[in-house]
Amino acid sequence: MNTKSLVEDLYSRVDAAASRLAEVHSDRLKCAQGCASCCVDDITVFEIEAANIRSKHPELLESEMPHTRGACAFLDDQNACRIYPDRPYVCRTQGLPLRWIEDDLEEAFEYRDICPLNEAGEPIEKLDEADCWTIGPFEDELARLQIASGNTNRVPLRDLFKTAEGR
């Protein structure tokens, strides 16, 4: 399987897992088209994700302008994502309750976070771990795909646009 297919497969599995969590949290999630508070500028992605966007949106990248600085370059004037079906991994889990583990030399600590817009409801500290997006496994898989591609560069999303205003 080529790298593009592997990235698409990873996105498919991420979307399935994220959809399950979105269903579990349907009463609390306020994210919808036009909500772009998490769509910040200066997000970087692995080169394999940038290549995926380049291959699927050449006309957009060649002829259209990025969104004004301060927000994601791929937002349109209504704050909708112009590449939504092909958005990078980091964008696919936004809004969900997140959990991650940090180890120091003596013990591991679990941390949790959620977008303030989605905070209402059961405190995230009380959620079952299966009802949170665990940061780590998919990121590790994406990193392995990137390393296998032979290129470990990260690319700012804004730099994908050909226009001077994109850079």
PDB file of C-alpha atoms in Angstrom:
ATOM      1  CA  MET A   1       0.000   0.000   0.000  1.00  0.00           C
ATOM      2  CA  ASN A   2       1.399   3.450  -0.860  1.00  0.00           C
ATOM      3  CA  THR A   3       1.780   6.252   1.689  1.00  0.00           C
ATOM      4  CA  LYS A   4      -1.280   8.131   0.409  1.00  0.00           C
ATOM      5  CA  SER A   5      -3.450   5.024   0.887  1.00  0.00           C
ATOM      6  CA  LEU A   6      -1.995   4.449   4.349  1.00  0.00           C
ATOM      7  CA  VAL A   7      -2.794   8.039   5.362  1.00  0.00           C
ATOM      8  CA  GLU A   8      -6.342   7.695   4.010  1.00  0.00           C
ATOM      9  CA  ASP A   9      -6.765   4.423   5.909  1.00  0.00           C
ATOM     10  CA  LEU A  10      -5.568   6.080   9.125  1.00  0.00           C
ATOM     11  CA  TYR A  11      -8.002   8.972   8.579  1.00  0.00           C
ATOM     12  CA  SER A  12     -10.831   6.500   8.038  1.00  0.00           C
ATOM     13  CA  ARG A  13     -10.093   4.742  11.320  1.00  0.00           C
ATOM     14  CA  VAL A  14      -9.708   8.071  13.151  1.00  0.00           C
ATOM     15  CA  ASP A  15     -13.052   9.250  11.752  1.00  0.00           C
ATOM     16  CA  ALA A  16     -14.786   6.043  12.860  1.00  0.00           C
ATOM     17  CA  ALA A  17     -13.428   6.341  16.402  1.00  0.00           C
ATOM     18  CA  ALA A  18     -14.137  10.083  16.566  1.00  0.00           C
ATOM     19  CA  SER A  19     -17.692   9.548  15.247  1.00  0.00           C
ATOM     20  CA  ARG A  20     -18.355   7.041  18.008  1.00  0.00           C
ATOM     21  CA  LEU A  21     -17.185   9.552  20.612  1.00  0.00           C
ATOM     22  CA  ALA A  22     -19.174  12.358  18.991  1.00  0.00           C
ATOM     23  CA  GLU A  23     -22.279  10.174  19.300  1.00  0.00           C
ATOM     24  CA  VAL A  24     -21.529   9.418  22.964  1.00  0.00           C
ATOM     25  CA  HIS A  25     -21.141  13.162  23.614  1.00  0.00           C
ATOM     26  CA  SER A  26     -23.809  14.452  21.235  1.00  0.00           C
ATOM     27  CA  ASP A  27     -25.543  16.405  24.025  1.00  0.00           C
ATOM     28  CA  ARG A  28     -22.385  18.295  24.974  1.00  0.00           C
ATOM     29  CA  LEU A  29     -20.647  18.937  21.647  1.00  0.00           C
ATOM     30  CA  LYS A  30     -21.410  22.380  20.273  1.00  0.00           C
ATOM     31  CA  CYS A  31     -18.952  22.159  17.370  1.00  0.00           C
ATOM     32  CA  ALA A  32     -20.529  22.622  13.957  1.00  0.00           C
ATOM     33  CA  GLN A  33     -19.710  24.179  10.611  1.00  0.00           C
ATOM     34  CA  GLY A  34     -18.696  27.768  11.227  1.00  0.00           C
ATOM     35  CA  CYS A  35     -17.327  27.126  14.716  1.00  0.00           C
ATOM     36  CA  ALA A  36     -13.648  27.816  14.195  1.00  0.00           C
ATOM     37  CA  SER A  37     -12.270  28.748  17.595  1.00  0.00           C
ATOM     38  CA  CYS A  38      -9.853  25.809  17.429  1.00  0.00           C
ATOM     39  CA  CYS A  39      -8.894  26.532  13.800  1.00  0.00           C
ATOM     40  CA  VAL A  40      -5.851  28.575  14.631  1.00  0.00           C
ATOM     41  CA  ASP A  41      -3.040  29.779  12.423  1.00  0.00           C
ATOM     42  CA  ASP A  42       0.427  28.257  12.404  1.00  0.00           C
ATOM     43  CA  ILE A  43      -0.724  24.638  12.627  1.00  0.00           C
ATOM     44  CA  THR A  44       1.865  22.311  11.146  1.00  0.00           C
ATOM     45  CA  VAL A  45       1.366  18.825   9.745  1.00  0.00           C
ATOM     46  CA  PHE A  46       3.654  16.019   8.677  1.00  0.00           C
ATOM     47  CA  GLU A  47       4.813  16.144   5.065  1.00  0.00           C
ATOM     48  CA  ILE A  48       2.718  13.050   4.257  1.00  0.00           C
ATOM     49  CA  GLU A  49      -0.426  14.943   5.308  1.00  0.00           C
ATOM     50  CA  ALA A  50       0.655  18.015   3.344  1.00  0.00           C
ATOM     51  CA  ALA A  51       1.198  15.784   0.286  1.00  0.00           C
ATOM     52  CA  ASN A  52      -2.312  14.394   0.714  1.00  0.00           C
ATOM     53  CA  ILE A  53      -3.774  17.911   0.719  1.00  0.00           C
ATOM     54  CA  ARG A  54      -1.637  18.950  -2.275  1.00  0.00           C
ATOM     55  CA  SER A  55      -2.791  15.931  -4.294  1.00  0.00           C
ATOM     56  CA  LYS A  56      -6.481  16.516  -3.593  1.00  0.00           C
ATOM     57  CA  HIS A  57      -6.664  20.316  -3.757  1.00  0.00           C
ATOM     58  CA  PRO A  58      -4.192  21.558  -6.368  1.00  0.00           C
ATOM     59  CA  GLU A  59      -6.532  24.198  -7.819  1.00  0.00           C
ATOM     60  CA  LEU A  60      -7.380  25.634  -4.397  1.00  0.00           C
ATOM     61  CA  LEU A  61      -3.713  25.849  -3.450  1.00  0.00           C
ATOM     62  CA  GLU A  62      -2.709  27.332  -6.789  1.00  0.00           C
ATOM     63  CA  SER A  63      -5.441  29.895  -7.378  1.00  0.00           C
ATOM     64  CA  GLU A  64      -7.224  30.756  -4.142  1.00  0.00           C
ATOM     65  CA  MET A  65      -6.144  32.883  -1.224  1.00  0.00           C
ATOM     66  CA  PRO A  66      -5.633  31.549   2.276  1.00  0.00           C
ATOM     67  CA  HIS A  67      -7.853  32.860   5.050  1.00  0.00           C
ATOM     68  CA  THR A  68      -6.491  35.973   6.720  1.00  0.00           C
ATOM     69  CA  ARG A  69      -3.730  35.454   9.259  1.00  0.00           C
ATOM     70  CA  GLY A  70      -4.822  34.584  12.749  1.00  0.00           C
ATOM     71  CA  ALA A  71      -7.049  31.683  11.704  1.00  0.00           C
ATOM     72  CA  CYS A  72      -6.443  28.503   9.733  1.00  0.00           C
ATOM     73  CA  ALA A  73      -5.509  29.216   6.129  1.00  0.00           C
ATOM     74  CA  PHE A  74      -8.126  26.712   4.913  1.00  0.00           C
ATOM     75  CA  LEU A  75     -11.163  28.477   6.382  1.00  0.00           C
ATOM     76  CA  ASP A  76     -13.531  30.234   3.980  1.00  0.00           C
ATOM     77  CA  ASP A  77     -15.370  33.513   4.662  1.00  0.00           C
ATOM     78  CA  GLN A  78     -18.029  31.648   6.694  1.00  0.00           C
ATOM     79  CA  ASN A  79     -15.369  29.867   8.799  1.00  0.00           C
ATOM     80  CA  ALA A  80     -16.050  26.543   7.086  1.00  0.00           C
ATOM     81  CA  CYS A  81     -13.151  24.288   6.160  1.00  0.00           C
ATOM     82  CA  ARG A  82     -12.453  24.235   2.422  1.00  0.00           C
ATOM     83  CA  ILE A  83     -10.714  20.840   2.652  1.00  0.00           C
ATOM     84  CA  TYR A  84     -12.928  19.231   5.287  1.00  0.00           C
ATOM     85  CA  PRO A  85     -13.011  15.678   3.824  1.00  0.00           C
ATOM     86  CA  ASP A  86      -9.206  15.798   3.506  1.00  0.00           C
ATOM     87  CA  ARG A  87      -8.387  17.761   6.666  1.00  0.00           C
ATOM     88  CA  PRO A  88      -5.318  16.675   8.628  1.00  0.00           C
ATOM     89  CA  TYR A  89      -5.385  14.372  11.631  1.00  0.00           C
ATOM     90  CA  VAL A  90      -5.204  17.173  14.212  1.00  0.00           C
ATOM     91  CA  CYS A  91      -8.484  18.617  12.898  1.00  0.00           C
ATOM     92  CA  ARG A  92     -10.385  15.329  13.048  1.00  0.00           C
ATOM     93  CA  THR A  93     -10.645  15.097  16.851  1.00  0.00           C
ATOM     94  CA  GLN A  94     -11.244  18.737  17.762  1.00  0.00           C
ATOM     95  CA  GLY A  95     -13.904  19.295  20.403  1.00  0.00           C
ATOM     96  CA  LEU A  96     -13.832  15.788  21.845  1.00  0.00           C
ATOM     97  CA  PRO A  97     -12.856  15.125  25.461  1.00  0.00           C
ATOM     98  CA  LEU A  98      -9.123  14.401  25.351  1.00  0.00           C
ATOM     99  CA  ARG A  99      -6.953  12.343  27.662  1.00  0.00           C
ATOM    100  CA  TRP A 100      -3.230  11.699  27.648  1.00  0.00           C
ATOM    101  CA  ILE A 101      -0.621  10.189  29.890  1.00  0.00           C
ATOM    102  CA  GLU A 102       2.616  11.905  30.877  1.00  0.00           C
ATOM    103  CA  ASP A 103       5.330   9.923  32.594  1.00  0.00           C
ATOM    104  CA  ASP A 104       7.974  11.289  34.847  1.00  0.00           C
ATOM    105  CA  LEU A 105      10.661   9.076  36.310  1.00  0.00           C
ATOM    106  CA  GLU A 106       8.514   7.941  39.214  1.00  0.00           C
ATOM    107  CA  GLU A 107       4.915   7.746  38.043  1.00  0.00           C
ATOM    108  CA  ALA A 108       2.467   8.395  35.225  1.00  0.00           C
ATOM    109  CA  PHE A 109      -0.156  11.130  35.330  1.00  0.00           C
ATOM    110  CA  GLU A 110      -3.352  11.250  33.325  1.00  0.00           C
ATOM    111  CA  TYR A 111      -4.456  14.630  32.028  1.00  0.00           C
ATOM    112  CA  ARG A 112      -7.755  15.576  30.410  1.00  0.00           C
ATOM    113  CA  ASP A 113      -9.008  18.573  28.493  1.00  0.00           C
ATOM    114  CA  ILE A 114     -11.976  19.673  26.392  1.00  0.00           C
ATOM    115  CA  CYS A 115     -12.878  22.750  24.378  1.00  0.00           C
ATOM    116  CA  PRO A 116     -14.512  25.293  26.707  1.00  0.00           C
ATOM    117  CA  LEU A 117     -17.509  25.411  24.335  1.00  0.00           C
ATOM    118  CA  ASN A 118     -18.109  21.704  25.048  1.00  0.00           C
ATOM    119  CA  GLU A 119     -17.427  21.740  28.771  1.00  0.00           C
ATOM    120  CA  ALA A 120     -21.053  21.600  29.960  1.00  0.00           C
ATOM    121  CA  GLY A 121     -22.104  18.144  31.092  1.00  0.00           C
ATOM    122  CA  GLU A 122     -20.485  15.468  33.178  1.00  0.00           C
ATOM    123  CA  PRO A 123     -17.033  16.630  34.323  1.00  0.00           C
ATOM    124  CA  ILE A 124     -14.435  15.142  32.011  1.00  0.00           C
ATOM    125  CA  GLU A 125     -12.515  13.808  35.009  1.00  0.00           C
ATOM    126  CA  LYS A 126     -15.440  11.455  35.676  1.00  0.00           C
ATOM    127  CA  LEU A 127     -15.761  10.130  32.127  1.00  0.00           C
ATOM    128  CA  ASP A 128     -14.773   6.556  31.444  1.00  0.00           C
ATOM    129  CA  GLU A 129     -11.452   6.539  29.600  1.00  0.00           C
ATOM    130  CA  ALA A 130     -13.172   4.818  26.651  1.00  0.00           C
ATOM    131  CA  ASP A 131     -15.360   7.923  26.317  1.00  0.00           C
ATOM    132  CA  CYS A 132     -12.333  10.182  25.764  1.00  0.00           C
ATOM    133  CA  TRP A 133      -9.988  10.521  22.814  1.00  0.00           C
ATOM    134  CA  THR A 134      -6.695   9.067  23.986  1.00  0.00           C
ATOM    135  CA  ILE A 135      -3.831  11.064  22.546  1.00  0.00           C
ATOM    136  CA  GLY A 136      -0.947   8.845  21.547  1.00  0.00           C
ATOM    137  CA  PRO A 137      -1.832   5.752  19.516  1.00  0.00           C
ATOM    138  CA  PHE A 138      -2.899   7.414  16.258  1.00  0.00           C
ATOM    139  CA  GLU A 139      -0.226  10.105  16.580  1.00  0.00           C
ATOM    140  CA  ASP A 140       2.403   7.393  16.950  1.00  0.00           C
ATOM    141  CA  GLU A 141       1.085   5.584  13.892  1.00  0.00           C
ATOM    142  CA  LEU A 142       1.120   8.789  11.853  1.00  0.00           C
ATOM    143  CA  ALA A 143       4.695   9.483  12.990  1.00  0.00           C
ATOM    144  CA  ARG A 144       5.740   5.964  11.924  1.00  0.00           C
ATOM    145  CA  LEU A 145       4.221   6.538   8.471  1.00  0.00           C
ATOM    146  CA  GLN A 146       6.082   9.833   8.241  1.00  0.00           C
ATOM    147  CA  ILE A 147       9.410   8.249   9.211  1.00  0.00           C
ATOM    148  CA  ALA A 148       8.851   5.405   6.736  1.00  0.00           C
ATOM    149  CA  SER A 149       8.333   8.000   3.984  1.00  0.00           C
ATOM    150  CA  GLY A 150      11.893   9.205   4.587  1.00  0.00           C
ATOM    151  CA  ASN A 151      10.869  12.781   5.327  1.00  0.00           C
ATOM    152  CA  THR A 152      10.422  14.004   8.885  1.00  0.00           C
ATOM    153  CA  ASN A 153       9.588  17.628   8.033  1.00  0.00           C
ATOM    154  CA  ARG A 154       6.533  19.408   9.346  1.00  0.00           C
ATOM    155  CA  VAL A 155       4.772  21.852   7.074  1.00  0.00           C
ATOM    156  CA  PRO A 156       2.761  24.930   8.123  1.00  0.00           C
ATOM    157  CA  LEU A 157      -0.681  24.652   6.524  1.00  0.00           C
ATOM    158  CA  ARG A 158      -0.435  28.253   5.312  1.00  0.00           C
ATOM    159  CA  ASP A 159       2.715  27.371   3.348  1.00  0.00           C
ATOM    160  CA  LEU A 160       0.748  25.010   1.117  1.00  0.00           C
ATOM    161  CA  PHE A 161      -0.775  27.985  -0.715  1.00  0.00           C
ATOM    162  CA  LYS A 162       1.167  29.320  -3.714  1.00  0.00           C
ATOM    163  CA  THR A 163       0.246  32.957  -3.087  1.00  0.00           C
ATOM    164  CA  ALA A 164       2.598  35.332  -1.345  1.00  0.00           C
ATOM    165  CA  GLU A 165      -0.148  36.022   1.207  1.00  0.00           C
ATOM    166  CA  GLY A 166      -0.071  32.357   2.133  1.00  0.00           C
ATOM    167  CA  ARG A 167       3.482  32.575   3.349  1.00  0.00           C
TER     168      ARG A 167
END
